[in-house]
Coordinates of C-alpha atoms and ligand atoms in Angstrom, one line a residue:
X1 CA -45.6 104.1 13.6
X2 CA -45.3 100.4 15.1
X3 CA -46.9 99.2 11.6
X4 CA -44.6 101.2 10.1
X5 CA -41.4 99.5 11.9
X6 CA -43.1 95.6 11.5
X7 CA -43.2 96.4 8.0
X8 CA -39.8 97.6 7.7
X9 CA -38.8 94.5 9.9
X10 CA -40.8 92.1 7.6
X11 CA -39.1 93.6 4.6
X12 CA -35.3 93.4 6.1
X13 CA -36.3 89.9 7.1
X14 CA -37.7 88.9 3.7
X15 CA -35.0 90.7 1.4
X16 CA -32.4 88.7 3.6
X17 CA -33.1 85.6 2.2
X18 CA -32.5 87.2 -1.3
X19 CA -29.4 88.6 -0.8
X20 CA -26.6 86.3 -2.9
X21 CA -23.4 88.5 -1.7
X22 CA -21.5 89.9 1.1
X23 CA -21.6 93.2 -1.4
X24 CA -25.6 92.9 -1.8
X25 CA -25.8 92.5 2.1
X26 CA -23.8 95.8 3.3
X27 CA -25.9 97.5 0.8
X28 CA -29.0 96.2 2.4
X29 CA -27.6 97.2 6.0
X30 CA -26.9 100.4 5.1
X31 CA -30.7 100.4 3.9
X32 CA -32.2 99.5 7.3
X33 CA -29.8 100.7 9.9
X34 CA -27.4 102.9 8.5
X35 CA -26.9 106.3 9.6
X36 CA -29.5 107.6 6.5
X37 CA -31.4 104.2 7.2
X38 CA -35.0 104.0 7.7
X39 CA -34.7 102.7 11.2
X40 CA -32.7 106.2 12.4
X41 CA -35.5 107.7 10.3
X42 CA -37.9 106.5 12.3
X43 CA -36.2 106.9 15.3
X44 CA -35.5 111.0 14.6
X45 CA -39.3 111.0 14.0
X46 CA -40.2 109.7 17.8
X47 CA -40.0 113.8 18.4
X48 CA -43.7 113.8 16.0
X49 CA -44.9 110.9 18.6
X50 CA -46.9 112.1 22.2
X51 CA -44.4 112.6 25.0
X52 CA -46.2 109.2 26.7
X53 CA -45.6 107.0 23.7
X54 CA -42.0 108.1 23.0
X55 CA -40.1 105.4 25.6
X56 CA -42.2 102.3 24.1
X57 CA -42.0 103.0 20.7
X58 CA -37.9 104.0 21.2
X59 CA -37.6 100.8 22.5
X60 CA -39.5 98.4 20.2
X61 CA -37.3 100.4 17.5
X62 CA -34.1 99.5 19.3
X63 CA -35.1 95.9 20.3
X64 CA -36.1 95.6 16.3
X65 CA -32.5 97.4 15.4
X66 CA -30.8 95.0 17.6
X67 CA -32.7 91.7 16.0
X68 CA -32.1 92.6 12.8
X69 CA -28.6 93.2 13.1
X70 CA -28.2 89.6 14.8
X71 CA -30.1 88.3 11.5
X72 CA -27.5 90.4 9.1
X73 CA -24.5 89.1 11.1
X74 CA -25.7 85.4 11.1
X75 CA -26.1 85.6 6.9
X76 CA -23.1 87.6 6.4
X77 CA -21.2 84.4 8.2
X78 CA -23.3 82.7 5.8
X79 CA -22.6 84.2 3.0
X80 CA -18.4 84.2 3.3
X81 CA -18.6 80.9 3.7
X82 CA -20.3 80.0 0.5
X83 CA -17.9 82.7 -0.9
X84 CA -14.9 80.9 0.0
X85 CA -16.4 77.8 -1.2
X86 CA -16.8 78.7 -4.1
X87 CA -13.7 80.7 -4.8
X88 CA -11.8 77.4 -3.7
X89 CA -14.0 75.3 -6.3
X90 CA -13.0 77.7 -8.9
X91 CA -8.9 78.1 -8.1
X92 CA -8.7 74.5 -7.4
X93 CA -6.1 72.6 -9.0
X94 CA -6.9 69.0 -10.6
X95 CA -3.4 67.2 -9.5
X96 CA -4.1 64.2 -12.0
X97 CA -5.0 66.0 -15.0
X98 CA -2.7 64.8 -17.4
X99 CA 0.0 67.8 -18.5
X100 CA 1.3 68.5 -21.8
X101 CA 4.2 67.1 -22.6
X102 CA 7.2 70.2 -23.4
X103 CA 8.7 69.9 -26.7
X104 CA 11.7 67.9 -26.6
X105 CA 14.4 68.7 -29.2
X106 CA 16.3 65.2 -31.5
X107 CA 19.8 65.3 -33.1
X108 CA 20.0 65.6 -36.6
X109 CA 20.2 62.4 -38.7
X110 CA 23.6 63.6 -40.0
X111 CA 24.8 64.2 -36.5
X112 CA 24.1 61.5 -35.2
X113 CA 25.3 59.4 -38.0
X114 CA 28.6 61.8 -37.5
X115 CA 28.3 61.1 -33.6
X116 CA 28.7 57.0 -34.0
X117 CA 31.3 57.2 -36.6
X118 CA 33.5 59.4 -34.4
X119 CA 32.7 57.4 -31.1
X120 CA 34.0 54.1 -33.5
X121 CA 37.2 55.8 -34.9
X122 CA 38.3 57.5 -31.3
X123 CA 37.7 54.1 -29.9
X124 CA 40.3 52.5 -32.5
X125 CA 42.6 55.1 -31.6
X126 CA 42.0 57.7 -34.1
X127 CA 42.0 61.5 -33.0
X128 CA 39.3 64.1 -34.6
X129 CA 40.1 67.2 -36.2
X130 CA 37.9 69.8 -37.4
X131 CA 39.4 72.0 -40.7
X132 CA 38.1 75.3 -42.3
X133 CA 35.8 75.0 -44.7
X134 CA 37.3 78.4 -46.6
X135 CA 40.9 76.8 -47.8
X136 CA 43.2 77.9 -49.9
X137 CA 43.4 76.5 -52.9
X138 CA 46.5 75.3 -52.8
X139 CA 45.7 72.9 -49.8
X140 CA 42.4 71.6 -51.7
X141 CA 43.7 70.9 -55.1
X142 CA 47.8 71.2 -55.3
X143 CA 49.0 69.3 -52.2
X144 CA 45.7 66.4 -53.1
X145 CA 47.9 66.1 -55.9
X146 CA 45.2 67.8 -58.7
X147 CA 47.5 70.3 -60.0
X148 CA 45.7 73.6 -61.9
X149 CA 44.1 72.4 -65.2
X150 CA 43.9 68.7 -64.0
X151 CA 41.2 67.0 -65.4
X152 CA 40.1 66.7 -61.6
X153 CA 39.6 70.3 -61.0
X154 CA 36.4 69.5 -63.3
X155 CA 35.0 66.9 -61.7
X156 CA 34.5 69.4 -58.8
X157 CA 32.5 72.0 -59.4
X158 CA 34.3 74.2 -57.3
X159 CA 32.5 77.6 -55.4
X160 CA 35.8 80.2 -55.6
X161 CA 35.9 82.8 -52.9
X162 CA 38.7 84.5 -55.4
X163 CA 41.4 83.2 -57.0
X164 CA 43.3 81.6 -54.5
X165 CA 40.6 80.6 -52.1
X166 CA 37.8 78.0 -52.5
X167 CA 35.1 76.6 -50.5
X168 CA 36.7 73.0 -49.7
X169 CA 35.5 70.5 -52.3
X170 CA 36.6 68.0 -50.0
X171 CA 37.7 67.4 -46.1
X172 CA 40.9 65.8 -47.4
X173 CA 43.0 69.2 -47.2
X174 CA 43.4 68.6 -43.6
X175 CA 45.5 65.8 -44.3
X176 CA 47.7 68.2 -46.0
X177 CA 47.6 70.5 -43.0
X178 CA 48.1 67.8 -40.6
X179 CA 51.0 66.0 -42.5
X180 CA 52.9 69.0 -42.9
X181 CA 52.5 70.2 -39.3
X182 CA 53.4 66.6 -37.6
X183 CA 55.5 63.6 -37.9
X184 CA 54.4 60.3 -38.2
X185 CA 52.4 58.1 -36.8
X186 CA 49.2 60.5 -37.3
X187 CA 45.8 58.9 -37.1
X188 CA 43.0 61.0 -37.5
X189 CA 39.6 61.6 -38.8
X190 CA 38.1 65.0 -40.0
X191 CA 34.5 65.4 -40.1
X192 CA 32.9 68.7 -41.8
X193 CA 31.1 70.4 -44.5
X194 CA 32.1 70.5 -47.6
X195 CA 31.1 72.2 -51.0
X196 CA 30.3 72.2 -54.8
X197 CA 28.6 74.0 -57.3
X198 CA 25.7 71.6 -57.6
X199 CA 21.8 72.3 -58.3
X200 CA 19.9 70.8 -55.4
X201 CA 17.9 67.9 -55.8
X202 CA 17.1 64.6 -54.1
X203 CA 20.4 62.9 -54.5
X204 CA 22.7 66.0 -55.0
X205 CA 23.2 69.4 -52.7
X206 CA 25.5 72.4 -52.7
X207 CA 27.0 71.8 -49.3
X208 CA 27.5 67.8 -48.1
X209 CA 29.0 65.9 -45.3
X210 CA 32.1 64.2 -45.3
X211 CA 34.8 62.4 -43.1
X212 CA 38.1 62.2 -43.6
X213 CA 40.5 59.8 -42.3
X214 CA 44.4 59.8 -42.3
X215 CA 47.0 57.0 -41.1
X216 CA 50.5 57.0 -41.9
X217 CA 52.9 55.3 -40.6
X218 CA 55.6 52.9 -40.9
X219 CA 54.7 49.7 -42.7
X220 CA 50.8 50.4 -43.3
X221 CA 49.1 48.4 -46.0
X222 CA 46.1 48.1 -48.0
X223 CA 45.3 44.7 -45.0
X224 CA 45.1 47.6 -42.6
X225 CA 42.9 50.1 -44.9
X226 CA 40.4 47.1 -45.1
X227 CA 40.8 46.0 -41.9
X228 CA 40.1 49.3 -40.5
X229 CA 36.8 50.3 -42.9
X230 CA 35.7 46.4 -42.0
X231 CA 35.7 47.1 -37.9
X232 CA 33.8 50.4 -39.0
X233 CA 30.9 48.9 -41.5
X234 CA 30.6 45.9 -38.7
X235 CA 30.2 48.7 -36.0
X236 CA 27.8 51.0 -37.8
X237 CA 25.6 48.2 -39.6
X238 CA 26.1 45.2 -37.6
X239 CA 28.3 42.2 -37.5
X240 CA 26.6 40.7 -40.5
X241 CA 27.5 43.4 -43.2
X242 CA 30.9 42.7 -45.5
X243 CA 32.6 45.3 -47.5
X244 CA 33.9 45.1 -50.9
X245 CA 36.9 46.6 -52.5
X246 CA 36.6 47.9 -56.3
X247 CA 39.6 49.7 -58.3
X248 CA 39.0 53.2 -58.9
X249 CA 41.3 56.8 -59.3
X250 CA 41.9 59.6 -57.0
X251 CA 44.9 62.1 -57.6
X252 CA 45.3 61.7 -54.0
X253 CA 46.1 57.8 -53.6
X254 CA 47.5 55.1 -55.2
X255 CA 46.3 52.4 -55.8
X256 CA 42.6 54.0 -55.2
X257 CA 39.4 51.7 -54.2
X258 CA 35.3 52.5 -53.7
X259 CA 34.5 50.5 -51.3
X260 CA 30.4 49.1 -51.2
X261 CA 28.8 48.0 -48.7
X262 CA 26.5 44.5 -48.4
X263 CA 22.7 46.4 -49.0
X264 CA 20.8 46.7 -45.9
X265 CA 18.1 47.0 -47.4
X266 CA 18.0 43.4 -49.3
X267 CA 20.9 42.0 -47.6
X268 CA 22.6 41.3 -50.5
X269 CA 20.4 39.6 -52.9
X270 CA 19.4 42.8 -55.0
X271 CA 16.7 44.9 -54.9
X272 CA 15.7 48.5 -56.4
X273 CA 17.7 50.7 -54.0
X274 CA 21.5 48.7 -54.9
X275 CA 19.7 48.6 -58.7
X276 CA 20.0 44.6 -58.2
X277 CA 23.7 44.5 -57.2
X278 CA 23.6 43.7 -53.5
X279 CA 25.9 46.1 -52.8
X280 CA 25.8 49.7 -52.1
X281 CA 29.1 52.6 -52.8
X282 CA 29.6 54.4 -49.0
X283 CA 33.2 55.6 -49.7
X284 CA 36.3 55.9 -51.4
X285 CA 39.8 55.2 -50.5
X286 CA 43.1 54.2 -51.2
X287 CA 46.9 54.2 -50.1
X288 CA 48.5 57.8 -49.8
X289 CA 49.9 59.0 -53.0
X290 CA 53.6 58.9 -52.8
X291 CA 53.3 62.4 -54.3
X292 CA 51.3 63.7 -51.6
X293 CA 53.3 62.4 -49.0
X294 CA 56.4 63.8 -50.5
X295 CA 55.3 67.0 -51.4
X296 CA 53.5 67.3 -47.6
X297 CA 57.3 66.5 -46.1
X298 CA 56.8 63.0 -45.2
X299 CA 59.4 60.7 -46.8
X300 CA 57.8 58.3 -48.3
X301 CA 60.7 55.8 -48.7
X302 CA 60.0 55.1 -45.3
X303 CA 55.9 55.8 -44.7
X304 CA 53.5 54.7 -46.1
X305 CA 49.6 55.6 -45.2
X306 CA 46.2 55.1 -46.0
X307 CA 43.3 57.9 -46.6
X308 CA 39.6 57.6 -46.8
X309 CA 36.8 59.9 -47.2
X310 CA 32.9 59.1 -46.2
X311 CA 29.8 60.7 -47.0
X312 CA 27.9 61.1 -44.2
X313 CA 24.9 62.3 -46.0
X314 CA 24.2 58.7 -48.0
X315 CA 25.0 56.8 -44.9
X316 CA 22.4 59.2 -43.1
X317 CA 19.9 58.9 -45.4
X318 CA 19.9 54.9 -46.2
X319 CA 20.2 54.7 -42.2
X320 CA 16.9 56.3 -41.8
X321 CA 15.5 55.7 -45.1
X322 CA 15.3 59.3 -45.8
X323 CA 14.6 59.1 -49.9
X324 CA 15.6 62.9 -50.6
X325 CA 18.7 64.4 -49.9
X326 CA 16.6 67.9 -49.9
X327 CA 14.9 66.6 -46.4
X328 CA 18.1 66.7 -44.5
X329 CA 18.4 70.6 -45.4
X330 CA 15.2 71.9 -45.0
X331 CA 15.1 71.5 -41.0
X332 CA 11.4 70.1 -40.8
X333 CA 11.0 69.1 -37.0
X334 CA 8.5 66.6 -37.7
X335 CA 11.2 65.0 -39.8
X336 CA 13.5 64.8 -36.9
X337 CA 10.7 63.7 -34.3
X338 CA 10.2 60.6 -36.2
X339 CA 13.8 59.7 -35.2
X340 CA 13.5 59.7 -31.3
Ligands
LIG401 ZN1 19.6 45.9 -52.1

């Protein structure tokens, strides 16, 4: 029986150095001294033993008991320790790993070209309106002047809603609204959306960008008209970009002028994208039509104004040298990212 228990003891003491886990080591305790253990085997089986040998034996079984379960305890400390080590190791968190970087959104070319032109006109004392971009017709064509079956009417591929309402062809029916709702002196600029019936492609689009601006007053000229788009080329481009007037027609003013810009692109001395001019067409403009002022209750014995409309989509795209007009629609992020 005593070989019996050193073998048992050698094994314990052997198997403990094997043992990897707290889990591994209960199973092995409940092995050797748990209640179905082989130590409590052996110690129910003293009974088989002669009455003298009983108290030796039961004691070198309790002394062995009492060993091994000092052995257990120490590796089990052992054991939860390396444990912890490793679970540390393997929650840890590397403070100077370099994070990724969260997506971080850009305004639209045309927005922000919209954003600067507004900040320039507010600071030279202009207010901003914002008009519907369902009008009635009468407010897009009739009170601009284009009467039904003008030649004009053509020239704009207008999108009808029905017969009296169109998508604006132009943001110049808020001067209408504006005129007719206020006296004089009214300065203000109306950017927005605007509409025609065009195919897409990489100079035309269905829907386009414009701003509007209005002054009337008494005694305003053509000086201040130039004066006015000079201060806003010089702030958008630079201090080194002239403006040009050239005689053109709109129904809406009179006399009428497209005004170019000195090419940023070639400063002037022609190149492919002002097709060798030096110059390149931003806007039109022109003194308020008489007509228009009349018919929008403004006497025009006594006022006189000036109107001009922008478009923001050619400015936006020879800002950021964006060579199709179709990449400002199609909402392509990387586009945008390249602007930040
Ligand atoms: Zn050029």
């Amino acid at each position: 029986m005593l070989e019996t228990l050193n073998k048992i003891r050698t094994q314990v003491v052997s198997d403990l150095e094997t043992v990897q886990s707290t889990a591994e080591l209960e199973a092995l305790q409940v092995k050797a001294l748990g209640k179905k253990g082989e130590l409590t085997a052996l110690l129910k089986s003293l009974g088989k033993l002669p009455q003298e040998e009983r108290p030796a034996m039961g004691a070198a079984i309790n002394e062995a008991r009492k060993a091994l379960q000092e052995r257990i305890d120490l590796r089990a400390q052992e054991l939860k320790r390396k444990e912890r080590d490793e679970a540390l190791r393997r929650e840890a968190i590397d403070v100077t790993e370099p994070r990724k970087l969260p997506e971080i959104g850009t305004a639209h070319p045309i927005t922000i070209v919209m954003n600067e032109m507004i900040e320039c006109f507010t600071g030279m004392g202009f207010e901003v309106l914002q008009g519907s971009e369902v009008e009635l017709e009468y407010y897009n064509f009739e009170l601009m002047n284009i009467p039904k079956n003008h030649p004009a009417r053509d020239a704009q591929d207008t999108l009808y809603i029905d017969d009296n309402i169109v998508l604006r062809t132009h943001t110049s029916p808020m001067q209408a609204r504006v005129m007719l709702a206020r006296k004089p002196p009214i300065r203000i600029v109306c950017p927005g959306r605007v509409y025609r019936a065009d195919e897409l492609d990489a100079s035309h689009s269905p829907v386009f960008h414009q701003m509007e601006g209005l002054v009337v007053d008494e005694h305003i000229s053509m000086a201040d008209l130039r004066g006015t788009l000079d201060a806003f080329a010089k702030h958008i481009y630079g201090a080194d970009v002239n403006i040009r007037f050239r005689p053109s027609f709109f129904p809406f003013t009179e006399p009428s002028a497209e005004v170019d810009l000195t090419c940023s692109n070639c400063k002037g001395t022609g190149c492919k994208v002002c097709k060798g001019t030096g110059w390149i067409e931003i806007l039109g403009s022109g003194m308020v039509n008489p007509k228009v002022l009349d018919m929008c209750g403004i006497d025009s014995q006594k006022y006189s104004g000036f109107a001009f409309g922008i478009g923001l989509d050619r400015i936006a795209m020879g800002r950021f040298a964006i060579p199709d007009m179709r990449l400002l629609f199609e909402g392509d992020a990387r586009l945008l990212s390249q602007l930040r």
